[in-house]
Coordinates of C-alpha atoms in Angstrom, one line a residue:
X1094 CA -148.2 11.1 244.3
X1095 CA -148.9 14.7 244.9
X1096 CA -146.1 17.1 244.3
X1097 CA -144.7 19.0 247.2
X1098 CA -145.0 22.7 247.0
X1099 CA -142.8 24.9 248.9
X1100 CA -143.7 28.3 250.2
X1101 CA -140.4 29.8 249.2
X1102 CA -140.3 32.4 246.4
X1103 CA -138.9 31.0 243.1
X1104 CA -135.3 31.7 242.2
X1105 CA -134.5 34.1 239.4
X1106 CA -133.8 31.1 237.1
X1107 CA -137.0 29.4 238.0
X1108 CA -139.0 32.6 237.5
X1109 CA -137.4 33.1 234.1
X1110 CA -138.1 29.6 232.8
X1111 CA -141.7 29.8 234.0
X1112 CA -142.6 33.2 232.7
X1113 CA -139.6 34.5 230.7
X1114 CA -140.1 32.2 227.7
X1115 CA -143.7 33.4 227.5
X1116 CA -142.5 37.0 227.2
X1117 CA -139.7 36.2 224.8
X1118 CA -141.9 34.1 222.6
X1119 CA -144.5 36.8 222.4
X1120 CA -141.8 39.4 221.4
X1121 CA -140.3 37.0 218.9
X1122 CA -143.8 36.3 217.4
X1123 CA -144.5 40.0 217.1
X1124 CA -141.1 40.7 215.4
X1125 CA -141.8 37.8 213.0
X1126 CA -145.2 39.2 212.1
X1127 CA -143.7 42.6 211.4
X1128 CA -140.9 41.1 209.3
X1129 CA -143.4 39.1 207.3
X1130 CA -145.6 42.1 206.7
X1131 CA -142.6 44.1 205.5
X1132 CA -141.5 41.4 203.2
X1133 CA -145.0 41.0 201.7
X1134 CA -145.4 44.7 201.1
X1135 CA -141.9 44.9 199.5
X1136 CA -142.7 42.0 197.3
X1137 CA -146.0 43.5 196.2
X1138 CA -144.3 46.9 195.5
X1139 CA -141.7 45.2 193.4
X1140 CA -144.4 43.3 191.5
X1141 CA -146.3 46.5 190.9
X1142 CA -143.2 48.2 189.6
X1143 CA -142.4 45.3 187.2
X1144 CA -146.0 45.3 185.9
X1145 CA -145.9 49.1 185.3
X1146 CA -142.6 48.8 183.5
X1147 CA -143.9 46.0 181.3
X1148 CA -147.0 48.1 180.4
X1149 CA -144.8 51.1 179.5
X1150 CA -142.6 48.9 177.4
X1151 CA -145.5 47.4 175.6
X1152 CA -147.0 50.8 174.9
X1153 CA -143.6 52.2 173.8
X1154 CA -143.2 49.3 171.3
X1155 CA -146.7 49.8 169.9
X1156 CA -146.1 53.6 169.6
X1157 CA -142.7 53.0 167.9
X1158 CA -144.2 50.6 165.4
X1159 CA -147.0 53.1 164.5
X1160 CA -144.5 56.0 164.3
X1161 CA -142.3 53.9 162.0
X1162 CA -145.3 53.0 159.7
X1163 CA -146.4 56.7 159.5
X1164 CA -142.8 58.0 159.0
X1165 CA -142.3 55.8 156.0
X1166 CA -144.5 58.0 153.9
X1167 CA -142.7 61.3 153.0
X1168 CA -143.1 63.6 150.0
X1169 CA -140.3 64.5 147.6
X1170 CA -139.4 67.5 149.8
X1171 CA -138.8 65.2 152.9
X1172 CA -141.9 66.2 154.8
X1173 CA -144.2 63.6 156.2
X1174 CA -147.3 62.8 154.2
X1175 CA -150.0 64.1 156.6
X1176 CA -152.5 61.6 158.1
X1177 CA -155.4 62.8 160.2
X1178 CA -154.2 64.2 163.5
X1179 CA -155.8 62.9 166.7
X1180 CA -156.7 59.4 167.9
X1181 CA -155.2 56.4 166.2
X1182 CA -156.9 53.0 165.9
X1183 CA -154.4 51.3 168.1
X1184 CA -154.6 51.3 172.0
X1185 CA -152.0 51.5 174.7
X1186 CA -151.5 49.0 177.5
X1187 CA -154.2 50.8 179.5
X1188 CA -156.8 50.5 176.8
X1189 CA -156.8 54.1 175.6
X1190 CA -156.2 55.2 172.0
X1191 CA -152.8 56.5 171.0
X1192 CA -152.7 60.0 169.5
X1193 CA -150.9 61.4 166.5
X1194 CA -149.6 64.9 166.1
X1195 CA -147.2 66.7 163.7
X1196 CA -144.5 69.2 164.7
X1197 CA -143.4 71.0 161.5
X1198 CA -140.0 72.8 161.8
X1199 CA -137.8 74.9 159.6
X1200 CA -135.1 72.3 158.8
X1201 CA -137.0 69.1 159.7
X1202 CA -140.5 67.8 160.0
X1203 CA -141.6 65.9 163.1
X1204 CA -144.3 63.5 164.1
X1205 CA -145.3 62.4 167.6
X1206 CA -147.2 59.3 168.7
X1207 CA -148.3 59.7 172.3
X1208 CA -150.0 57.6 175.0
X1209 CA -151.7 59.4 177.9
X1210 CA -150.0 56.9 180.2
X1211 CA -151.4 55.1 183.3
X1212 CA -153.1 58.2 184.6
X1213 CA -155.0 58.8 181.4
X1214 CA -154.2 62.6 181.4
X1215 CA -152.5 64.1 178.3
X1216 CA -149.2 66.0 178.5
X1217 CA -148.2 64.8 181.9
X1218 CA -144.9 63.3 183.1
X1219 CA -146.1 59.7 182.8
X1220 CA -147.0 59.9 179.1
X1221 CA -145.3 57.6 176.7
X1222 CA -144.1 59.6 173.7
X1223 CA -142.4 58.4 170.5
X1224 CA -141.1 61.0 168.0
X1225 CA -139.7 60.7 164.5
X1226 CA -138.2 63.4 162.4
X1227 CA -137.5 63.8 158.7
X1228 CA -134.9 66.2 157.2
X1229 CA -136.4 68.6 154.7
X1230 CA -134.5 68.6 151.4
X1231 CA -132.2 71.6 150.6
X1232 CA -134.3 72.3 147.4
X1233 CA -137.4 72.7 149.5
X1234 CA -135.6 74.9 152.0
X1235 CA -134.3 77.2 149.2
X1236 CA -137.7 77.3 147.5
X1237 CA -139.4 78.2 150.8
X1238 CA -136.8 80.8 151.7
X1239 CA -137.1 82.4 148.2
X1240 CA -140.9 82.3 148.4
X1241 CA -140.8 84.0 151.8
X1242 CA -138.5 86.7 150.5
X1243 CA -140.8 87.2 147.5
X1244 CA -143.8 87.5 149.7
X1245 CA -142.0 89.9 152.0
X1246 CA -141.0 92.1 149.1
X1247 CA -144.6 92.1 147.7
X1248 CA -145.9 93.1 151.1
X1249 CA -143.3 95.9 151.5
X1250 CA -144.0 97.3 148.0
X1251 CA -147.8 97.0 147.9
X1252 CA -148.7 97.0 151.6
X1253 CA -150.8 94.4 153.3
X1254 CA -152.8 93.2 150.3
X1255 CA -150.9 93.3 146.9
X1256 CA -153.1 94.5 144.0
X1257 CA -153.3 91.0 142.4
X1258 CA -154.6 89.3 145.6
X1259 CA -157.3 91.9 146.5
X1260 CA -160.8 90.6 146.8
X1261 CA -163.2 91.9 144.1

């Protein structure tokens, strides 16, 4: 049986139920898509941060282990026994070689094991740096100070080149 159609305009309720849910469902769908995109981006960002932190931690542990191995060897004066400065055999989490450097001081001797970090550039903010220091013995400090005074006195008395050190 065919349905009777009237020529009257639909009421507000009829119009809403015919077309309103279509508009509302489209808006709800768009909002849901935006929320899902935001959640996925946030999840990926958190995952990336966690991965970077794990890489930094692994590199720091490797550098600490190497620094401890190198720092074990000290001479009787308390200074580190020098190993070749530069690239080490071990690599960081990004596949680049770690680097060894020494930082001698007046009262202590220092060593530094450094990774270039994720950007691969040396001496930037993202570098992973592990340092160790060794206290120089008091005997060595006194001997160095006395030697420095002796050298200064020789220079003052005989000028730039003392007679016993002149080249012949």
